[in-house]
Short mmCIF file of C-alpha atoms in Angstrom, two decimals:
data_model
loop_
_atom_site.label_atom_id
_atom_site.label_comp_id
_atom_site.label_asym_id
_atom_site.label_seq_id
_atom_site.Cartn_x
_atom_site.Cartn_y
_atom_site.Cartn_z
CA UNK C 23 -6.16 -32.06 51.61
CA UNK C 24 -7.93 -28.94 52.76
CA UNK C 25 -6.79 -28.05 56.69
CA UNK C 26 -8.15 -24.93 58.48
CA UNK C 27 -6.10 -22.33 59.53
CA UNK C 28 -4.68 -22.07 63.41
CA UNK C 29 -4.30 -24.67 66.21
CA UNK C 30 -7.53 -23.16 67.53
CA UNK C 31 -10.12 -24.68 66.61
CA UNK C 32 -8.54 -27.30 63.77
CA UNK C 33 -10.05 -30.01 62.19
CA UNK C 34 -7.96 -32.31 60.11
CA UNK C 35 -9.79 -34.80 57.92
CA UNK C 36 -8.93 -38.34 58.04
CA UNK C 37 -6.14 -39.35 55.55
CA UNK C 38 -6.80 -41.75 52.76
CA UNK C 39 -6.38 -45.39 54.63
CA UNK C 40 -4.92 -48.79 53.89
CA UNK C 41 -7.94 -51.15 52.70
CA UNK C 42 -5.57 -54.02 53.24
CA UNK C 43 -4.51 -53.25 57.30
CA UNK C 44 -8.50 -52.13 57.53
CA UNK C 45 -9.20 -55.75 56.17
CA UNK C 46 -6.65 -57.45 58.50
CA UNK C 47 -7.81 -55.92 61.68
CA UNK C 48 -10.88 -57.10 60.86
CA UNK C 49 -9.61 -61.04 59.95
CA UNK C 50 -7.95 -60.91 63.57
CA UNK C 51 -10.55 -59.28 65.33
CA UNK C 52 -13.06 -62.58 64.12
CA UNK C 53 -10.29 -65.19 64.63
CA UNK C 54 -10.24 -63.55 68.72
CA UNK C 55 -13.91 -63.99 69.04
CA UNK C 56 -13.59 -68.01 68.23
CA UNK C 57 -10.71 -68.13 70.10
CA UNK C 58 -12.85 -66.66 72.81
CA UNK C 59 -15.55 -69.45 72.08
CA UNK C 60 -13.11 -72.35 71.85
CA UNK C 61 -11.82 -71.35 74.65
CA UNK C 62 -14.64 -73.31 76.35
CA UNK C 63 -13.91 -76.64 75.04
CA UNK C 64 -10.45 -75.96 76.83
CA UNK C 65 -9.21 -77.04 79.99
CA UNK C 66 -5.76 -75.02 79.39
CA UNK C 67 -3.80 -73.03 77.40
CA UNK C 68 -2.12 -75.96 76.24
CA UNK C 69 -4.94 -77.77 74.57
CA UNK C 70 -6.76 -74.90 73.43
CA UNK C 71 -8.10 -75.29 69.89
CA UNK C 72 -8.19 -72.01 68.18
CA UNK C 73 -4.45 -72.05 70.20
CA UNK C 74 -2.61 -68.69 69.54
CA UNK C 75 -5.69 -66.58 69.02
CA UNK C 76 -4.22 -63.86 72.05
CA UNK C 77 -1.27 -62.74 69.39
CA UNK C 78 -3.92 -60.37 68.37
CA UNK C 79 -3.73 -58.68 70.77
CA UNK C 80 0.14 -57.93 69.43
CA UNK C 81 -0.73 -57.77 66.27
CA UNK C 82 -3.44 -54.84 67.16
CA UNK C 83 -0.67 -53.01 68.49
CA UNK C 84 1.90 -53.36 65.65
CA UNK C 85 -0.78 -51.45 63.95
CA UNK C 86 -1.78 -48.90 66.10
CA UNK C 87 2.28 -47.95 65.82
CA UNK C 88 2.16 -47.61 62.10
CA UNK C 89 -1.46 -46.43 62.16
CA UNK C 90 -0.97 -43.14 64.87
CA UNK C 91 2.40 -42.04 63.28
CA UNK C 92 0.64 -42.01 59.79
CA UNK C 93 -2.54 -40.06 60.65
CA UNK C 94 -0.63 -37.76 63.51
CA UNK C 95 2.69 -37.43 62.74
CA UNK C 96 3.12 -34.85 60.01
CA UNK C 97 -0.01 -33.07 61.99
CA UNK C 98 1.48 -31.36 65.20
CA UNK C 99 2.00 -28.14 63.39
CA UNK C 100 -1.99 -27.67 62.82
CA UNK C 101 -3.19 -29.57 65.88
CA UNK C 102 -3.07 -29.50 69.49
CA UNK C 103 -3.00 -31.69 72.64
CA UNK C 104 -5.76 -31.66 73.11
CA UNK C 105 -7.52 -32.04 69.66
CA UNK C 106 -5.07 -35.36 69.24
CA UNK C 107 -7.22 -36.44 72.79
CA UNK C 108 -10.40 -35.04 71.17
CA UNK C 109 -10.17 -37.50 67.99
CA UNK C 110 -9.21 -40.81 69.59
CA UNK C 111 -11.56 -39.98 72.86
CA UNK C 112 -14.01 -39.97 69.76
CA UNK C 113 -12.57 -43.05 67.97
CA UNK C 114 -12.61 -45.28 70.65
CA UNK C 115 -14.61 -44.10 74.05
CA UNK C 116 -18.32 -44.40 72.83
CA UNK C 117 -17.98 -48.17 72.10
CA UNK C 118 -15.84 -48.38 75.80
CA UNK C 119 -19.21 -46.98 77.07
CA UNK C 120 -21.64 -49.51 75.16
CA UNK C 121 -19.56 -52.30 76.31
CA UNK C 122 -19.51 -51.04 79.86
CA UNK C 123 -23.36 -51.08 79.74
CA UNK C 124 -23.61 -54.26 77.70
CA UNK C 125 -21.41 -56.10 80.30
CA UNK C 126 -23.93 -54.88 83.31
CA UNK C 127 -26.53 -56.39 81.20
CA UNK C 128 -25.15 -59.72 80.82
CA UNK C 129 -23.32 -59.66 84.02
CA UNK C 130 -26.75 -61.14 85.75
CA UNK C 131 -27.71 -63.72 82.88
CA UNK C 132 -23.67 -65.00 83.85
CA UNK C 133 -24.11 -65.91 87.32
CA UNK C 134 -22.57 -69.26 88.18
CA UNK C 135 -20.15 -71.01 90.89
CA UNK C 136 -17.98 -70.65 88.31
CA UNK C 137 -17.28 -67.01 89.08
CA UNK C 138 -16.02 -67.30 92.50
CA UNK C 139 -17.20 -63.42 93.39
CA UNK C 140 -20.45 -63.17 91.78
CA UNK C 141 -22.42 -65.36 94.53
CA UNK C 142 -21.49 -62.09 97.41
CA UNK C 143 -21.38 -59.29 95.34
CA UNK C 144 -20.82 -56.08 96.92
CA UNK C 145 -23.27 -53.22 95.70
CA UNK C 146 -20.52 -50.41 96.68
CA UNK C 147 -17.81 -52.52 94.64
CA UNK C 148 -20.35 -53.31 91.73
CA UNK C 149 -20.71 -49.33 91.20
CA UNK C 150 -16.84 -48.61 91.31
CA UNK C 151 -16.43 -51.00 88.65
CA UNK C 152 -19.38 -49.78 86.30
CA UNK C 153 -17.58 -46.07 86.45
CA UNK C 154 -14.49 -47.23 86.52
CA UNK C 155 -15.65 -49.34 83.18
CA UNK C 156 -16.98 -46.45 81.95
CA UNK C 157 -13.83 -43.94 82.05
CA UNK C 158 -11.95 -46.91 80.95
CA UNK C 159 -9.77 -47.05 83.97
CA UNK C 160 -8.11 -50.60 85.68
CA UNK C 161 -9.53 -52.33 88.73
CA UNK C 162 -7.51 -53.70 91.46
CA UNK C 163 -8.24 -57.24 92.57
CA UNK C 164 -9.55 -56.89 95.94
CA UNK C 165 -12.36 -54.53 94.12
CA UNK C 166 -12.99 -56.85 90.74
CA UNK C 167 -16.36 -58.46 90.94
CA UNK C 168 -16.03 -62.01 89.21
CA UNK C 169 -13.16 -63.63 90.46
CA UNK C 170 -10.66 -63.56 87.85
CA UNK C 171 -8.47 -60.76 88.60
CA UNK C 172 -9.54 -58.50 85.34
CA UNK C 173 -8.96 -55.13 85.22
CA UNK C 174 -12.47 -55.10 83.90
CA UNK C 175 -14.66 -57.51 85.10
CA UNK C 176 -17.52 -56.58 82.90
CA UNK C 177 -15.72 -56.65 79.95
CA UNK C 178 -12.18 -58.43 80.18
CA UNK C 179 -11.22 -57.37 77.01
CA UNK C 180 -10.66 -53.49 77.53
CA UNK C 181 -7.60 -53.90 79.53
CA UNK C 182 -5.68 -53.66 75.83
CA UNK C 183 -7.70 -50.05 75.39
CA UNK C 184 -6.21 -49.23 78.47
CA UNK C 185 -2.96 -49.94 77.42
CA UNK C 186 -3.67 -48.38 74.00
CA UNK C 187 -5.50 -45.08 75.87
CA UNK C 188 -1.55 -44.92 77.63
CA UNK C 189 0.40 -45.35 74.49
CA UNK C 190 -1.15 -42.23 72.80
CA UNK C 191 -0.42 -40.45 75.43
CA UNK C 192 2.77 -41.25 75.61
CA UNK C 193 2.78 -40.77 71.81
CA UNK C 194 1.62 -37.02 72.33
CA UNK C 195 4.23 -35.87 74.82
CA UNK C 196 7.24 -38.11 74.04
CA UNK C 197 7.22 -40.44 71.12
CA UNK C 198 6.65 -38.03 68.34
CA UNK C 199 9.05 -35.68 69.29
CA UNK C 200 12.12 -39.07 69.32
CA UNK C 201 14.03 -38.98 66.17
CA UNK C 202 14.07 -42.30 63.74
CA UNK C 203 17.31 -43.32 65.21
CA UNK C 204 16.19 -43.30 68.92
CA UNK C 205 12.83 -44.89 67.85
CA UNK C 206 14.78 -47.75 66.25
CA UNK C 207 16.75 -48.47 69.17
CA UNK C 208 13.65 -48.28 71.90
CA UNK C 209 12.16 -51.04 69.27
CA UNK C 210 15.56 -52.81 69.50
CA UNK C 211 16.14 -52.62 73.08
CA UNK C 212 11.85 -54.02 73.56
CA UNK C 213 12.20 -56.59 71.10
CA UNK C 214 14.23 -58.29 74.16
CA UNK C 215 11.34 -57.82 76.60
CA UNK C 216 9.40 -60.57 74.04
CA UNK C 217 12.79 -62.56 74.26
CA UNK C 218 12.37 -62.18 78.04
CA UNK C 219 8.26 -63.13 78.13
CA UNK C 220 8.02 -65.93 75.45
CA UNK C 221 10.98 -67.93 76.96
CA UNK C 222 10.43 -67.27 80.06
CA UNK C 223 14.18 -65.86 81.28
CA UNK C 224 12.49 -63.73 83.81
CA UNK C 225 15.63 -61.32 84.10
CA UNK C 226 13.19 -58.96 86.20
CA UNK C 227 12.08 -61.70 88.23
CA UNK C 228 8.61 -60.98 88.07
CA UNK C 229 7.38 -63.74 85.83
CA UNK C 230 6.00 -65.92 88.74
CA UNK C 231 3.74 -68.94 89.21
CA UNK C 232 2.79 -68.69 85.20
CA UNK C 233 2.31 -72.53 85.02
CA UNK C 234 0.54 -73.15 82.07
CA UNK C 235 0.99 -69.76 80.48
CA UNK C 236 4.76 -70.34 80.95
CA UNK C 237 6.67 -70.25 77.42
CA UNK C 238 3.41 -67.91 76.20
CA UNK C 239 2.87 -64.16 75.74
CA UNK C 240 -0.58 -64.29 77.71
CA UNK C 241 -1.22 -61.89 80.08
CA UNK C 242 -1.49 -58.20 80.77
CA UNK C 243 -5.01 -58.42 82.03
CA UNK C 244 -4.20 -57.81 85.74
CA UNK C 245 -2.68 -55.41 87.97
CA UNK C 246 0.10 -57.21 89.30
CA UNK C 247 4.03 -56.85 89.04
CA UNK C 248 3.70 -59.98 87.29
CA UNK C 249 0.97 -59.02 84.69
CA UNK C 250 2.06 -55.09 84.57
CA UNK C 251 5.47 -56.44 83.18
CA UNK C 252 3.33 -58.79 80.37
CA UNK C 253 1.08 -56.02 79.90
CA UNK C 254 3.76 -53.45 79.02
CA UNK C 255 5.96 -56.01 77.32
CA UNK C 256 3.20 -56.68 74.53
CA UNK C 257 2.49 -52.94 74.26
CA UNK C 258 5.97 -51.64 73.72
CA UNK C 259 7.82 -53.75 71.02
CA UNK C 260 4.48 -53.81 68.81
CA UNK C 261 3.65 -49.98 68.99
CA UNK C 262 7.58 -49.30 68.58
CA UNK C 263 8.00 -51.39 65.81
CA UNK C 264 4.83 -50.30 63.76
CA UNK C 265 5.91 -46.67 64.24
CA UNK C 266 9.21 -47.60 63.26
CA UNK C 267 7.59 -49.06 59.96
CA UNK C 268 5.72 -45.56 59.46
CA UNK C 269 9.29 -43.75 60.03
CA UNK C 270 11.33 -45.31 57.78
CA UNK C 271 8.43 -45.63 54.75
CA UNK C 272 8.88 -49.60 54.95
CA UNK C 273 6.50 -51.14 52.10
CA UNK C 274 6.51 -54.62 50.17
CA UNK C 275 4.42 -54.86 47.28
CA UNK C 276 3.03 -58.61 46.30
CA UNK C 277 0.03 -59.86 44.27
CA UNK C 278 -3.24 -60.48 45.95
CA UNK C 279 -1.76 -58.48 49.20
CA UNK C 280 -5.10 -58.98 51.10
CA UNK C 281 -5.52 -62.59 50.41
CA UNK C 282 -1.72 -63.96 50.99
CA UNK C 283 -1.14 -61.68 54.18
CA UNK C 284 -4.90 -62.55 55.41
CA UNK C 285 -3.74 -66.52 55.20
CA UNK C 286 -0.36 -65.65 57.15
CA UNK C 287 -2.27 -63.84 60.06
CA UNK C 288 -4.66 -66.78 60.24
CA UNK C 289 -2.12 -69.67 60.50
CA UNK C 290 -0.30 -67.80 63.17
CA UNK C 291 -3.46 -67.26 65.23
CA UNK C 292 -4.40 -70.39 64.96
CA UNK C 293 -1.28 -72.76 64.76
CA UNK C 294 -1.72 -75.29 67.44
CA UNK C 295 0.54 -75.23 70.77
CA UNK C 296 3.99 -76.40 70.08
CA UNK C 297 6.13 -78.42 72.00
CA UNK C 298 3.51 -79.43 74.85
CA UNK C 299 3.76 -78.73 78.70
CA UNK C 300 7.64 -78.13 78.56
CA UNK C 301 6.92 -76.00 75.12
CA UNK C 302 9.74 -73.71 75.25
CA UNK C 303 9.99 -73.69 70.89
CA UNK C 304 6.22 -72.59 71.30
CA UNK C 305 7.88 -69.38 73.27
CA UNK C 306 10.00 -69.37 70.46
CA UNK C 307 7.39 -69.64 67.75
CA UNK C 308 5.80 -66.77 69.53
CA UNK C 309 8.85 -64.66 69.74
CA UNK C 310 9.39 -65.09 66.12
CA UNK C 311 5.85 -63.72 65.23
CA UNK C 312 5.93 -61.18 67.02
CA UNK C 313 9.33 -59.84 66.24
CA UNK C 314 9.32 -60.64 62.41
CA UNK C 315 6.06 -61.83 60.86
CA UNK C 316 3.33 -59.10 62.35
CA UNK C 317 5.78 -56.50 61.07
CA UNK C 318 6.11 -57.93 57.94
CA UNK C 319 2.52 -58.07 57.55
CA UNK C 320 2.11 -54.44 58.46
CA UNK C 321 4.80 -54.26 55.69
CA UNK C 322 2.99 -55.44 52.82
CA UNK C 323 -0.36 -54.09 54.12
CA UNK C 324 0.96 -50.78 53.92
CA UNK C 325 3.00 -51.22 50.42
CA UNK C 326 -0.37 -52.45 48.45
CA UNK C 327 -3.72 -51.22 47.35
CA UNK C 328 -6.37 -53.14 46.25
CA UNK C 329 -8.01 -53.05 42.77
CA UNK C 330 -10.48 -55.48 42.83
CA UNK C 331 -13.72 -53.94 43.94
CA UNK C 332 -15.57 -56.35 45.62
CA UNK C 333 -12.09 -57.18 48.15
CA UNK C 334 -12.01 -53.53 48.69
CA UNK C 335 -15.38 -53.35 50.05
CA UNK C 336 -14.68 -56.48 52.03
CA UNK C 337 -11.87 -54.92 53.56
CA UNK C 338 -13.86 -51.47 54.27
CA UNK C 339 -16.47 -54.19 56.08
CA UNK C 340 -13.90 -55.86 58.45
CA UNK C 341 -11.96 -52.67 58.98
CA UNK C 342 -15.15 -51.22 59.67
CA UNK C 343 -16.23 -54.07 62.08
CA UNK C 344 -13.14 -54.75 64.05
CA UNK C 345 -13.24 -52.31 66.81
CA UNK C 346 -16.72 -52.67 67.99
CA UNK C 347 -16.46 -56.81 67.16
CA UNK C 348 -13.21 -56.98 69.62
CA UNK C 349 -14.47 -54.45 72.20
CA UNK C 350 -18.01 -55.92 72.29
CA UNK C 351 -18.15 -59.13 72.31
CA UNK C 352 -16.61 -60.30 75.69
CA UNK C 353 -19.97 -59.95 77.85
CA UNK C 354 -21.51 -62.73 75.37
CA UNK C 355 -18.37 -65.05 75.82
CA UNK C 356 -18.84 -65.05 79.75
CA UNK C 357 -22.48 -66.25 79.47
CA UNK C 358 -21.16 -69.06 77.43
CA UNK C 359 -18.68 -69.99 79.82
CA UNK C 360 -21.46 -70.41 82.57
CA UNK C 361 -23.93 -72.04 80.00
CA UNK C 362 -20.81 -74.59 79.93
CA UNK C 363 -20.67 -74.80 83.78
CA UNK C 364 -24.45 -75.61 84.00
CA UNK C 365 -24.14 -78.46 81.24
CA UNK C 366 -20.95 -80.02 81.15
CA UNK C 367 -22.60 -83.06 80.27
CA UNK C 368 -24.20 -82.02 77.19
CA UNK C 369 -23.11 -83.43 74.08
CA UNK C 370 -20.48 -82.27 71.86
CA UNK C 371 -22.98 -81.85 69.11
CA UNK C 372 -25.35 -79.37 71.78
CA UNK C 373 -22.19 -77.39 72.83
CA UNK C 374 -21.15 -76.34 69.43
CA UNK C 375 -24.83 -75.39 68.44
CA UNK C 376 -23.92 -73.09 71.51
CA UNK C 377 -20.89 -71.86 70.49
CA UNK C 378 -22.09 -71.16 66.76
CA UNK C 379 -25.39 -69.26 67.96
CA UNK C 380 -23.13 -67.70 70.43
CA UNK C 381 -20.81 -66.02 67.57
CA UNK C 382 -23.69 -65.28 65.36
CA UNK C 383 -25.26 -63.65 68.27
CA UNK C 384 -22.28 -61.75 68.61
CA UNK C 385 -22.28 -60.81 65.22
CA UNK C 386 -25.66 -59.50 64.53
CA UNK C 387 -25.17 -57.63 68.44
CA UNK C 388 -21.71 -56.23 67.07
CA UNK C 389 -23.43 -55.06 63.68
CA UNK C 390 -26.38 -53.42 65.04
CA UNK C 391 -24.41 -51.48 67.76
CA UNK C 392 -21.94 -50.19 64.89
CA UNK C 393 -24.92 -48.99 62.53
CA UNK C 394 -27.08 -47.94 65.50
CA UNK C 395 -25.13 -46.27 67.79
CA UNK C 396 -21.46 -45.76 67.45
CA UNK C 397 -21.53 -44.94 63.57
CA UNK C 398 -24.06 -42.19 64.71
CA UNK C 399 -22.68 -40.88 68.32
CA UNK C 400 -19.07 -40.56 66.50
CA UNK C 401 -20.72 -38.33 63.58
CA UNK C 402 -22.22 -36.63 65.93
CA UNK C 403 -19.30 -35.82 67.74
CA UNK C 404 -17.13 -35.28 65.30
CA UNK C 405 -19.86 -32.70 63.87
CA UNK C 406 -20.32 -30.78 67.34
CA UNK C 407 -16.71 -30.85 68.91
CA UNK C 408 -14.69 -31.15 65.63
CA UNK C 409 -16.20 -29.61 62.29
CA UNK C 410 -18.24 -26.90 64.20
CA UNK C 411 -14.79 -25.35 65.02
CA UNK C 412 -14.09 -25.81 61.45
CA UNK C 413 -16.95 -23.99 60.04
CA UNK C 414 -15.99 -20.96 62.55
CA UNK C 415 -12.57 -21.27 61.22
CA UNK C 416 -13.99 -20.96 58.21
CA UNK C 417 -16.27 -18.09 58.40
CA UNK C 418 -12.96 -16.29 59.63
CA UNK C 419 -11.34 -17.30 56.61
CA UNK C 420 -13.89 -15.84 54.42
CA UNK C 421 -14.56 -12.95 56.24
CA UNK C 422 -10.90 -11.60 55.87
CA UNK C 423 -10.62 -12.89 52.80
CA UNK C 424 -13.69 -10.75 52.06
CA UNK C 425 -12.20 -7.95 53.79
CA UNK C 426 -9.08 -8.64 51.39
CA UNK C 427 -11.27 -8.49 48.61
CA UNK C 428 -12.82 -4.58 49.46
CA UNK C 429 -9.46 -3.21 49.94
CA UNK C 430 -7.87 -4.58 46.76
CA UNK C 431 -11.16 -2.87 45.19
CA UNK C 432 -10.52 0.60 46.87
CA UNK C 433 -6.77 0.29 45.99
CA UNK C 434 -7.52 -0.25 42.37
CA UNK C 435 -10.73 2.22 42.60
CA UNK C 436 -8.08 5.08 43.97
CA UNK C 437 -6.17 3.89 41.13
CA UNK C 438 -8.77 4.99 38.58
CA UNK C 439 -9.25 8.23 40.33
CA UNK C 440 -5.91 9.12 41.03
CA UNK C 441 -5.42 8.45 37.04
CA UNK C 442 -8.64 10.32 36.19
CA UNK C 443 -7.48 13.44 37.71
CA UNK C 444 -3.59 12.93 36.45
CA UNK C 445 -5.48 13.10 33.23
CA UNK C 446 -8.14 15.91 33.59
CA UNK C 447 -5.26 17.93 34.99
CA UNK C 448 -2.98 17.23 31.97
CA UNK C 449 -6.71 18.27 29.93
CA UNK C 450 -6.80 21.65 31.14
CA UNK C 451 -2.83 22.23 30.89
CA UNK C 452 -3.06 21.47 27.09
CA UNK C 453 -6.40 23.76 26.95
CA UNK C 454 -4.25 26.25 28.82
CA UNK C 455 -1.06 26.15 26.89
CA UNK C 456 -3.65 26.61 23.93
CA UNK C 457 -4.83 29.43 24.68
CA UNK C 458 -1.83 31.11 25.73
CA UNK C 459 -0.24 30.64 22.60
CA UNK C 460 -3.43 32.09 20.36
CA UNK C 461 -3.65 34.78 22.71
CA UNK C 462 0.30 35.67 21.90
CA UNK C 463 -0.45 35.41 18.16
CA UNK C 464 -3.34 37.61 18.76
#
């Protein structure tokens, strides 16, 4: 893999990736945006269809741990701060900014009683929270403008970039630089903090007036004491433990990798509640996932390759999808939501027609912004803030290698000379001694 000289200026090229975690980020990423949808037909947590769609969310960041030590870890030495901030600014920030603008747009087809704020709007408020969208930065609640306490309330869904936009940094000054054995006890230690959420032992005391939620993971969307403590609990464990994975070079290799781990992810996301109201072996069930089976699918993902052609371009697709699908899609989810409000006596027939042109709205809108615009903008980037300091880099490179070049040919042309007149002058000694000698016989 070709890498350009200095810290100044680097560009590293991306490293050969995992089709099968490319193919299961996208698998999750489509399972959250019918979760999203079901979530309609729902009148709680605990009846909710699609039922444990959120675990994505953990899931996501199991991979993100295994994903940033793999691409960055072995790279410090040839990159700096900054470039690390460069590439995932460039990753991740243009689609931040197309959802910020696609949630304004929607934001006015969504208006409904059912968004307690939206009916008194303030204009001052409504322009914090587009910039604040747009620099992907939280909200507080007296400031949010529909009513739900999001950290976003034009796209709810970004509050897990926000976490993710503070575990890279933390990954660039700290993380990195902790040796295998410290990692693997910071992934011990957090694995309680899941213990603590999903059975609700509340040893910080934080966990308060969770109701339905209580004996799930959900949360993280808000900035409470409360929601801070769900937000970072879900963040910490995951990202830990996928590094950890990266660290130690954990792998499992299994026939038809893609397929058998896709199945796995798909039953947990969508395993009904367990255990009711009083659920607390649906905590458990949660706990377990989370601790043991994401892991283990980051584990095989990242011990298998796929040979069969046409699953290898279906995982390129999903991988390929994911990000703008689950950043995107939010904005179309809240219209639903107040299409619901407005005809809650439809029939069940008219509401899934809904739902289904909903998510194939989504889809086409989530396709069409990854061709058209973020595909594009992050070549573009990449060309003008990345690979142009590459080319420079490169010119250098040739230029003293050119320079190289000259003097090796001056050295070896001295050489010649230098042996040109050794040889002239032993010439006209042997002419000399000639001479000398017939001259004597003379």
């Amino acid at each position: 893999m070709k890498i350009t000289k200095t810290k100044e200026g680097v560009y590293l090229k991306s490293k050969p990736r995992f089709e099968v975690l490319d193919g299961l980020r996208g698998v999750a990423a489509i399972i959250v945006v019918i979760f999203h949808l079901f979530e309609v037909f729902s009148e709680s947590p605990i009846d909710q269809i699609i039922n444990h769609g959120y675990l994505a969310v953990d899931f996501f960041y199991v991979l993100s741990g295994f994903v940033i030590g793999y691409a960055y870890d072995d790279r410090w030495n040839k990159m700096s701060y900054w470039d690390f901030y460069k590439r995932r600014l460039i990753r991740l920030h243009p689609m931040i900014i197309a959802s910020t603008f696609l949630g304004v747009f929607y934001f006015f087809l969504e208006k409904c009683d059912y968004y307690s704020k939206m009916n008194d709007i303030n204009p001052y408020y409504f322009f914090i929270v587009i910039i604040m969208s747009l620099l992907n930065l939280p909200t507080t609640k007296n400031i949010e403008i529909r009513g739900w306490g999001e950290t976003n309330s034009l796209n709810g869904t970004s509050w897990t970039l926000q976490y993710e936009y503070l575990i890279n940094i933390l990954y660039s000054l700290l993380i990195r630089r902790l040796n295998t054995t410290i990692i693997a006890l910071l992934t011990f230690l957090s694995s309680f903090l899941i213990i603590n959420l999903a059975l609700n032992l509340d040893i910080f005391n934080v966990l308060l007036n969770r109701d339905e939620r209580k004996y799930t993971v959900i949360g993280g969307w808000e900035l409470s004491s409360c929601e801070l403590c769900i937000g970072f609990t879900r963040l910490f464990y995951p990202f830990f433990c996928g590094y950890l994975i990266y660290r130690l070079k954990l792998s499992i290799k299994i026939p038809f990798s893609f397929i058998v781990s896709s199945i796995i992810l798909s039953l947990t996301l969508c395993c009904p509640r367990i255990g009711g109201e009083n659920g607390i072996l649906n905590g458990l069930y949660e706990a377990i996932i989370i601790i043991i089976v994401y892991p283990l699918i980051v584990i095989i993902g990242a011990g298998n390759t796929e040979n069969n052609e046409i699953i290898i371009k279906i995982c390129k697709f999903l991988g390929e999808l994911s990000y703008p699908l689950y950043i995107s899609h939010n904005p179309i989810i809240y219209c639903d939501f107040s299409w619901e409000y407005y005809h809650m006596n439809d029939s069940l027939f008219n509401k899934i027609g809904v739902s289904v042109g909903s998510f194939f709205i989504i889809m086409f809108n989530t396709y069409a912004l990854m061709k058209l615009y973020d595909e594009p903008i992050r070549k573009w980037l990449t060309n003008k803030y990345l690979i142009k300091k590459k080319n420079k880099s490169e010119n250098d490179d040739n230029i003293e290698e050119r320079d190289n070049k000259y003097k090796e040919i001056e050295k070896t042309e001295e050489k010649e000379n230098n042996k040109g007149i050794n040889l002239n002058d032993e010439i006209i000694n042997e002419d000399n001694t000639k001479k000398s000698l017939l001259s004597n016989s003379s």
